[in-house]
GROMACS .gro file of C-alpha atoms in nm:
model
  266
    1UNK     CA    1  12.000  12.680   0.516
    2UNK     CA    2  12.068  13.002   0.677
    3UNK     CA    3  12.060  12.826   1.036
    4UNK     CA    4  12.303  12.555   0.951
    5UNK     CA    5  12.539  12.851   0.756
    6UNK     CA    6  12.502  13.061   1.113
    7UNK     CA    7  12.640  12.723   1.322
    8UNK     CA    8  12.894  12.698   1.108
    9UNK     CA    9  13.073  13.009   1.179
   10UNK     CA   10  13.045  12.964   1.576
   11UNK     CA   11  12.920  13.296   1.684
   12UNK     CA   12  12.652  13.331   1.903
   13UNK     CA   13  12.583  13.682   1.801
   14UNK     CA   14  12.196  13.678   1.631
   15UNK     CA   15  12.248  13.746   1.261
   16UNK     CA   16  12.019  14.014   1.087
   17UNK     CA   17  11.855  13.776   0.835
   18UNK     CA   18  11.774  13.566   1.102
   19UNK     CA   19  11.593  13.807   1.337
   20UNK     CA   20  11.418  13.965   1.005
   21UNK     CA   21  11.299  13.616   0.885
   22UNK     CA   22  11.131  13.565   1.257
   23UNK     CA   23  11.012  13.932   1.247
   24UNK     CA   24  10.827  13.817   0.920
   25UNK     CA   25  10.704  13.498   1.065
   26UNK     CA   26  10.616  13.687   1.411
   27UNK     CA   27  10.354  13.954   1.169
   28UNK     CA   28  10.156  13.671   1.046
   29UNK     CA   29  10.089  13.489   1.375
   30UNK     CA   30   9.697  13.588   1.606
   31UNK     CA   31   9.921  13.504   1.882
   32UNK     CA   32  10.144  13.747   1.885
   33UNK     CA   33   9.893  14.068   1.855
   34UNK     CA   34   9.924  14.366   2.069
   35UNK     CA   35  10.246  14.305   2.133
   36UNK     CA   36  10.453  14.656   2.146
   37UNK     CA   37  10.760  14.723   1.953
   38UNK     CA   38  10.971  14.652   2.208
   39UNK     CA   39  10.805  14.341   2.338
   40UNK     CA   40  10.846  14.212   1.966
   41UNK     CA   41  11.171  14.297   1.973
   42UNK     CA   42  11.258  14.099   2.297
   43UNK     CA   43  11.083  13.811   2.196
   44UNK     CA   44  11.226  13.748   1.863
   45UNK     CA   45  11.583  13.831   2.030
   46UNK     CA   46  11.545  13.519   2.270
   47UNK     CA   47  11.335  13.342   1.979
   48UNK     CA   48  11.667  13.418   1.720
   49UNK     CA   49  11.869  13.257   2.122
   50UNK     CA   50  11.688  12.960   2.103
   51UNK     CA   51  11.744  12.867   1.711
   52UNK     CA   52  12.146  12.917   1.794
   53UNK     CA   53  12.128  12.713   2.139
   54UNK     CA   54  11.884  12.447   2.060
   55UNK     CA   55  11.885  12.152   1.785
   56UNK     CA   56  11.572  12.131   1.602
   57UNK     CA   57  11.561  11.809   1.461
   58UNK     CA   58  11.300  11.618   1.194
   59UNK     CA   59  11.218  11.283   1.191
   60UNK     CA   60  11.073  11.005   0.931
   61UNK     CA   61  11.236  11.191   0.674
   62UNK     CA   62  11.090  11.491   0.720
   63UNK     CA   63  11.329  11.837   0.623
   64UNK     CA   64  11.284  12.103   0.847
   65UNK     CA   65  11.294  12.471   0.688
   66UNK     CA   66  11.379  12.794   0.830
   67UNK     CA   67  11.032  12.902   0.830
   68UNK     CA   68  10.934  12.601   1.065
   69UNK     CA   69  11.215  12.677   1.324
   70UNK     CA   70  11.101  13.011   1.343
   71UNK     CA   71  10.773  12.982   1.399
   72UNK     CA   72  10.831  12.675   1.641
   73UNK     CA   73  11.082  12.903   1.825
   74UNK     CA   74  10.825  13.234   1.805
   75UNK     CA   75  10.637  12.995   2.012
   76UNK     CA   76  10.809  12.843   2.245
   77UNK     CA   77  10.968  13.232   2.336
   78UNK     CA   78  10.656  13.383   2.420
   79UNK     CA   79  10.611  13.239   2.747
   80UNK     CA   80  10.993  13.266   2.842
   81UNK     CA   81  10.958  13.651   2.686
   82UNK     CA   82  11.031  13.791   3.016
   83UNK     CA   83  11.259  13.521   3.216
   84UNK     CA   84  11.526  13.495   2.969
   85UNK     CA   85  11.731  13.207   2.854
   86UNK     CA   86  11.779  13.043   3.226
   87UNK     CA   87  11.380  12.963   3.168
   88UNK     CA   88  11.519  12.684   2.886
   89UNK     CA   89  11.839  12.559   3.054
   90UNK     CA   90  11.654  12.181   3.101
   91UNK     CA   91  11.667  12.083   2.732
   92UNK     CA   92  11.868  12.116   2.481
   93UNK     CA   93  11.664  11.945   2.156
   94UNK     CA   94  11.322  11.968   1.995
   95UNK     CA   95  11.158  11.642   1.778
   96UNK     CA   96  10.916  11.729   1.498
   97UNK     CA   97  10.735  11.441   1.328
   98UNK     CA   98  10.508  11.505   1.017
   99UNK     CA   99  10.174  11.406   1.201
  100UNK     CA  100  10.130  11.245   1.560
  101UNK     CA  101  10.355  11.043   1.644
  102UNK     CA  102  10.322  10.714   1.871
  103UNK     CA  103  10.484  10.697   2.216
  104UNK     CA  104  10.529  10.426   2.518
  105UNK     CA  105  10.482  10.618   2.868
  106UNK     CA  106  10.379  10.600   3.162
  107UNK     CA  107  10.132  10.822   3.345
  108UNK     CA  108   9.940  10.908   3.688
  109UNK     CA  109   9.564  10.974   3.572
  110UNK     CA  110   9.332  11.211   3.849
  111UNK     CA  111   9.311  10.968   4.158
  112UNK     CA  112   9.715  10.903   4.145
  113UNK     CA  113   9.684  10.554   3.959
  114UNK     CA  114   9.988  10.492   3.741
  115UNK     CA  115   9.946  10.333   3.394
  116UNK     CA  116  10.204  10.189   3.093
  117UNK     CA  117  10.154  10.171   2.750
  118UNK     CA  118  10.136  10.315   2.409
  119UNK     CA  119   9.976  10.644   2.358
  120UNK     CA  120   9.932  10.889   2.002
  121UNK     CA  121  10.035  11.213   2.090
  122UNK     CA  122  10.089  11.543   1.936
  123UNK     CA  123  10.373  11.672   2.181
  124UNK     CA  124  10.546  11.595   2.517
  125UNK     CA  125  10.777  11.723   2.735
  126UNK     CA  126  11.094  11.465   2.893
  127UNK     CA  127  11.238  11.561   3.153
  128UNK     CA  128  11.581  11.730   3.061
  129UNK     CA  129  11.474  11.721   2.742
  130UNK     CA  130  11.440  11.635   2.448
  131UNK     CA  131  11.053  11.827   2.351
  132UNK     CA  132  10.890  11.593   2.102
  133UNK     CA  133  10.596  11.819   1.867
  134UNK     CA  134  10.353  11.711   1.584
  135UNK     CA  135  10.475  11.951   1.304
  136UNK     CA  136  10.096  12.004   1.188
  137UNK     CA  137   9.988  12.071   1.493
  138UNK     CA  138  10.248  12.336   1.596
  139UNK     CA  139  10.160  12.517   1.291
  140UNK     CA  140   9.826  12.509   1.364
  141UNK     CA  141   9.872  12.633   1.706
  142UNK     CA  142   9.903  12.990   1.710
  143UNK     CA  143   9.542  13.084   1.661
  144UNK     CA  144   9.371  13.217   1.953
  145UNK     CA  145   9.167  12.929   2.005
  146UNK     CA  146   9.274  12.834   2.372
  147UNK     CA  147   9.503  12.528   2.209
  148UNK     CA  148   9.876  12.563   2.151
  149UNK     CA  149  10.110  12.241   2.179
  150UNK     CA  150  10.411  12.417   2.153
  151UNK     CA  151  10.324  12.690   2.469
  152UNK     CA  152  10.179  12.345   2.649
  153UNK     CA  153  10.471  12.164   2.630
  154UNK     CA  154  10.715  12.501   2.707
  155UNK     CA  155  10.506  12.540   3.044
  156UNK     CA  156  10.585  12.141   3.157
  157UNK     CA  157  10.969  12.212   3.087
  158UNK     CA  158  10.910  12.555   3.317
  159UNK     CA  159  10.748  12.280   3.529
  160UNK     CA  160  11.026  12.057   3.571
  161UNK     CA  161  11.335  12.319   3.620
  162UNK     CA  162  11.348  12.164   3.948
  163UNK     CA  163  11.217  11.833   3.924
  164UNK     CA  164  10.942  11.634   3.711
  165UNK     CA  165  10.623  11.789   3.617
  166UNK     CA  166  10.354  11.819   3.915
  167UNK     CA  167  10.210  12.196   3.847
  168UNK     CA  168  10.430  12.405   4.079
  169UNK     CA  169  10.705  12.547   3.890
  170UNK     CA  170  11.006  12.720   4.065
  171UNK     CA  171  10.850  13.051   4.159
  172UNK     CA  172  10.982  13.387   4.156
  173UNK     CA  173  11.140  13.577   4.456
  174UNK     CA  174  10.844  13.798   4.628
  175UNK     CA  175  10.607  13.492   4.498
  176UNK     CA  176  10.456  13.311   4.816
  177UNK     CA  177  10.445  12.877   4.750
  178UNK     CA  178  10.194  12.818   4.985
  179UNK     CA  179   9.901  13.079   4.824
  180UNK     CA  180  10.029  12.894   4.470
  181UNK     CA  181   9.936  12.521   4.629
  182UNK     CA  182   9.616  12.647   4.806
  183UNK     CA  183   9.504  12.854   4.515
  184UNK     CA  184   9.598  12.556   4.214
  185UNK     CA  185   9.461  12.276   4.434
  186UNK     CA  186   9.141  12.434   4.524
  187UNK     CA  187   9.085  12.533   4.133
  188UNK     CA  188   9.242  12.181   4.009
  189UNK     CA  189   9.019  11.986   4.233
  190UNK     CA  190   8.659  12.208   4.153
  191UNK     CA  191   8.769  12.130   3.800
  192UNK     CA  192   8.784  11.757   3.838
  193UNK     CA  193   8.445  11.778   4.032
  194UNK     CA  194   8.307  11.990   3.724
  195UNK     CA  195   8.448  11.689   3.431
  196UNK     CA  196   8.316  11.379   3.635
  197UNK     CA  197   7.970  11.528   3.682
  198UNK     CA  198   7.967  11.616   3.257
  199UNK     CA  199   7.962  12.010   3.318
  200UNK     CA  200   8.118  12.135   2.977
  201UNK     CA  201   8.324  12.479   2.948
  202UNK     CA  202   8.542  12.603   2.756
  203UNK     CA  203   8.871  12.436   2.893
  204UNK     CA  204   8.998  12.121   2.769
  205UNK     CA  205   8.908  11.825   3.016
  206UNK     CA  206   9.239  11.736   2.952
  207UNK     CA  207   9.344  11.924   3.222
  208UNK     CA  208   9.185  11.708   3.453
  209UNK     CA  209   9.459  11.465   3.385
  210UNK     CA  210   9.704  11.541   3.661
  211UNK     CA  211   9.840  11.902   3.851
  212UNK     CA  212  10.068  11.913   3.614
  213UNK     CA  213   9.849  11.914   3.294
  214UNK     CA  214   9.581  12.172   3.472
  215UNK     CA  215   9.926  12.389   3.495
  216UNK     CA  216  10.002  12.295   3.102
  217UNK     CA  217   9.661  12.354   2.960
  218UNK     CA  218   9.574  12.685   3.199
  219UNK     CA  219   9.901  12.868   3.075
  220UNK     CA  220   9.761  12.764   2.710
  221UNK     CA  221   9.431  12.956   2.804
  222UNK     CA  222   9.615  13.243   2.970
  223UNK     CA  223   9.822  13.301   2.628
  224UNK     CA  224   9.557  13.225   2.342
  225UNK     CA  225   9.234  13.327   2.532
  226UNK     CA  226   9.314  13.552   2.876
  227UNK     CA  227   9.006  13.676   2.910
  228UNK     CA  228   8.812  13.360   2.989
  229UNK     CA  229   9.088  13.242   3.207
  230UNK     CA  230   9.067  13.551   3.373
  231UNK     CA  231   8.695  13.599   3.423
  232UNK     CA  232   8.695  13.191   3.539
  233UNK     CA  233   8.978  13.163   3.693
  234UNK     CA  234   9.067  13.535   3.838
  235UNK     CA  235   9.319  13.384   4.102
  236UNK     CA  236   9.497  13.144   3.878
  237UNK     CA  237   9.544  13.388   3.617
  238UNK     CA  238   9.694  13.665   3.915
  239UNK     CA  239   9.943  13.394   3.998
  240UNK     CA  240  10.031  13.324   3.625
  241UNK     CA  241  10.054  13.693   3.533
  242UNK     CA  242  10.306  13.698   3.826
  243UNK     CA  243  10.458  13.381   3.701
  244UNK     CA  244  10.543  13.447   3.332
  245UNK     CA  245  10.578  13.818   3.387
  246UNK     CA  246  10.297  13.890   3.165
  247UNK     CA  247   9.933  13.997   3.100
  248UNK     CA  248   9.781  13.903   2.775
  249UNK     CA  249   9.460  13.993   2.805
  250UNK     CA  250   9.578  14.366   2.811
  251UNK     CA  251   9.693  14.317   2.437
  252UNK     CA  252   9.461  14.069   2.308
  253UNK     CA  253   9.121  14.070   2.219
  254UNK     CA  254   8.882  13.898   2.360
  255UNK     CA  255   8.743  13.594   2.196
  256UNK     CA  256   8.373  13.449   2.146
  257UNK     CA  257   8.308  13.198   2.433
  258UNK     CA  258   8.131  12.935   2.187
  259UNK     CA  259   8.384  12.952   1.958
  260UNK     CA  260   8.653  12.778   2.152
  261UNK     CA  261   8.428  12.525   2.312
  262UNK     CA  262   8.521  12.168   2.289
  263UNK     CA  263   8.353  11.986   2.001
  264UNK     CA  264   8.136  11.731   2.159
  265UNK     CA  265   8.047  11.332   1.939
  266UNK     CA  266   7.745  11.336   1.782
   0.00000   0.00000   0.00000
């Protein structure tokens, strides 16, 4: 395959085939819209980065394409589009299994309790590494309905560049730590109030989890549908926008409310 040929020789110069073969993937993907020429260009550049730096590896016998690692790569660059390599120093592997795979963890649930045991999950983030993804369900993810594994996971590994995941990644210079904690806190806890009294919206009440999954699944929202998390969450969304070095609800439409609503049991 082209990416084991490119190894091969050493160089860490991005080959034309390669950066054409993620161009091609990059055209076909809702998540990438709006994006200007030269935004496309930067983010396939550190995509093409990523793909020489990284290991993507398949498991339970599963081959892994060219196609795959570039449109698992597309997707992990977006959010690191504008902070570069350094961004995805902590890790040097990513996993994919062909379905959800089965895990032993352990966890800190809302009120701080810790818990053990087996859990099915579609992707997770170690610290230092290695990223673990549900091959279905990163192809499924770029779609512009306010769920993307691979851009959850990416944001805990931003999370834990200096230390394990809690919600308050390592900030920018000019970027003020204390308005971060009041302003995430304030929203994190209002959103916990909202889930344990049943009020339904449009974000996942997996985020209610922990800091550090309200971090994860609000930096899903501000990539796949910005303009909710900006109309909801105007503050949060200022302080990602600062964070990532990005605005996408200035390229991307804005999608129907309903149609990214969780689906509740009949």
């Amino acid at each position: 395959m082209l990416l084991d040929w490119m190894r091969r020789l050493g160089g860490k110069r991005i080959p034309a085939a390669l950066l054409s073969r993620l161009r091609s993937e990059a055209g076909g993907m809702p998540l990438l819209k709006g994006l200007s020429a030269e935004e496309t260009d930067r983010l396939v550049r550190l995509a093409g980065e990523l793909l020489l730096a990284k290991t993507v590896t398949g498991l339970e016998d599963m081959e892994v394409d060219d196609a795959m690692r570039c449109r698992l790569a597309l997707q992990m660059a977006l959010p690191g589009m504008n902070l570069g390599m350094r961004a995805y120093e902590n890790w040097r592997e990513a996993i994919l299994y062909p379905a959800p795979f089965v895990a032993r963890n352990r966890w800190q649930d809302g009120i701080g309790l810790t818990h053990e045991g087996e859990q099915v999950l579609i992707g997770q983030a170690n610290y230092q590494g290695p990223l673990v993804f549900s091959w279905p369900d990163v192809n499924e993810s770029p779609l512009l309905d306010g769920w993307n594994v691979v851009i959850h996971e990416t944001a805990h590994q931003f999370d834990m560049l200096d230390g394990p995941a809690n919600g308050a990644p390592p900030l920018h210079k000019g970027m003020d730590r204390a308005a971060w904690s009041r302003a995430w806190n304030q929203a994190y806890r209002q959103f916990c109030r909202e889930v344990d009294h049943g009020v339904e919206g449009w974000l996942d009440p997996y985020a209610s989890e922990n800091p550090a999954e309200f971090f994860a699944v609000l930096s899903e929202a501000f990539f796949e549908i910005p303009h909710l998390a900006r109309r909801d969450y105007p503050e949060l969304y200022r302080l990602l926008s600062q964070f990532y070095r990005q605005d996408p609800a200035a390229r991307l439409p804005p999608v129907d409310e309903t149609s990214v609503m969780p689906v509740q049991p009949s």
